[in-house]
């Protein structure tokens, strides 16, 4: 037989079997529908039987309680009567609800008869309470017991009818089920014949769907499901070819810093292309045999099956892969990544390994280190952060815990105090003074940052008012986080705090970092303009360590540049640092800005700053941060030193 004829014959047979299968399937559907009706009848009759049985049981229980109350008026039976009476009423209502239309009137009559007993039962209980034993006995014997006997006997009679009907329905259902089973066997046999002819198509489709289920549709990388499966296979310690134990796998979680801002500002189309290109760069940076997947949103994962001592080197390669900007249409996007690493320990599950890597990733983002490896102490650190956050939330409600210290800003030319920087300090009731390096990073990553900023501004402005009233007109600088600067309500809050403190805007200086501006330049520039409109001075803090973009510096509405301490500390001995500070001072002056140097630790640095014409300086060489009272005393001393 030729292949064509065989194919045609197979198609004819398949068509015939398919037709028979359709007919029998239709019959099976009809039979199933009939079976559904039969089962419904069985369920209905069973429900009716149960309803009558429940009502009869509760009525008998109520009667027994009434009888027991006669002999023991103060006993537990007397107290249970109201509740059981309510349960009988509810059971009667259910009985009426489930009864069919032909017998529902009879159910209603029984329910009404029980309701009619209510006044008699109440009268009977009153007789018992009055200790009218003779009257109570007469009511019980002549009214209540006969009524309950009639109700109970009718309930039992109807229950018997319903039980017989339920038995008949169950027998019919069993008989119909046997016939349905026989028909199902025939349909099943024909179905197997048809399925065998099309089995290869089903298997191919299944393989395709399985492959698609493990692939991220956007980047083409394996998705979370595939990564979990691969990590699960890598966890068991299997011997190498030489019989040695294979090293445990390591997971790197990679997060794209600033991706949300790209999505919000440039649109999801650019964001999607950025994710695709990021996946390509990650894949190109890993080693052969490493497994790269996209877990979701802007988070990727790398499964390393090699030795863990190369994780740092791989993390460095992954980071370097993002050094080159992304060119997407007319946009150039600079993006950095944060990486958290965790190596599997004996007994670890995949979820545990991912959780450890996520803790490490969170630490890397919080500390701005770019890479962090999980250690067993990280769990304690995470718990300590949570505890610290709870204490800090309570400290914001306690006026005595969060205080401010002030570091003078000195004019290098004459040594006079021109302003101060307000620095937050936390006096913990149990731990004592908590380092700002411990609590500032924690609060900056929570919604508490807004309350914290308002508290610092309020205290700083209140102190500025006190100094102003004492004759010291000092500008107070306060460092503001990116979260506060980009908050649409921040400028209004600053205006309110200035008004409440009665302080003119020029006595406040808002310090921001370059990195906070670059998170959303358009919003940050507009916020700075609104702040400037209040008369408030603005300053770029830690200048030289961030993006240092000349174009943005020209656009930023700021009054001041603060040169980072890393350049100032050795400018007297390092020619490069000296040149950078000198250039920053000249640049600031050419832009009409005041230049402040921070981190002045010795006289040589102070002399060098004076020589290059720096406007203001602060650091331990001049004064350490101090409380308001100490600074006030310092101001008085300065006044007495000035010539008359």
C-alpha angles and dihedrals in degrees: 000000000000119000090244093055091044090052091048091048091048090049091050092048090045090050091049092048090046091052091048089046091051092049093047091043088054089050089048090051090051090047091049089051090052090046089052090054091048092049089047089054090049092048092046094049091045090050091050090049092049092047093053091043092051092048092049092048094049093045090053090047091051091050091050091051091050091051092046091050089060092060096037109028094176097041131109092266090065091053094048096054098087093049094046090046089055091048090052090052090050092047090051090050091052089047090056091046096053097039117103121250096258095058100029092099090060090052091050091052091053091048092049091048090056091047089051088058090062097088091044091052091048091050090048092052091048089054089052091049090051089050090241093152096168094050092044091051091050093050091046095048101038103034116014103038095047091048093049090047091055093046093046094047091051092047091051092047093052090043090056090051091050091047091054091048091049090051091052092048092049091051090050090048092051091050093048091047091056091054091045090051092054092051091046091055090055092047090047093053093050090045091056090053092053093042091053090057092052098032095106090057092051092049092049091049091049092052090050093049091047090053092048092048089060096048128083105235095215105046101022089232123128111277133225093281092054092044093052090050093049092047090049091054092047095051100075111085105243123182121253122234090274092052096256121131115264114242114258116263123257127213123210116196112203122197125187107232113221096009092129091058090052090051093049097045104034101028136249093282092064089040092055092049089049090054092049092050091045090055090052093050093049092048091050093051100051127084127257109277095028115122120227121192139165110235096188143293107008096336124108131178135208122201112207117199095179131079117313094225088079095056094096091051091050091047089053090052091049091050092047090052088068096049091092113076120245113247106207115170106300093343130091112200125194112203134177131194137219120213131200119191131197129175119210117253125202110288095017118142124211091256090052092050092050091046091053091049090049091053089051091048091051090051091049091052093043094050093037090229097131093223134045132170120216118243131179088255089062091078089055089047092051091049090048090052091052091048091048091050091053091049090048092052089055091044090060087061092049115076092201103056105059110058136164131239121195129217116201121237108217132206102231091208097065105002094243123147108250099171146333138239116226113225123190119235128184121213101196113203092226108019096041119218111007116208115247087228088065102047106025095067089047096051093043090063096052137062088256088082091084094054090043093051092048090051093051093046092047093051093043093050092046090054092046088055091052092051091045091053089050091055099261111120101195128166111228117211119206124188113229126199124230091250091060096042093052093046109109091217096051098092092050090051091051090051091050093049092049090051093047092049093044091229123143114240095244090067090066125071120191113209120203133172126239090242092057090054093049093055088076111353097183094052092041093052092049091048091051091050091053090048091050089052087064090059090252116144119233129208138190106229125207091014112195098031099077133049093312090198111180091203093055092043088058091051099042114102095224135139101201147038121208112201111219118251092238089074097038101049095070103021091114092059105026117068093201093054090046091052093048093050091046091050092048092051092049092046092050093049092047088054091048094250132140111241121216124187118206130196098041103169105166144028093253091061091046091052091048091052090050090052095052091048100249109176102215137007137188134186145108091293089069102028141325120237109282139178122269095261093053092048091049089055089049090052091051090050090051091052092052090051093055115097118253 
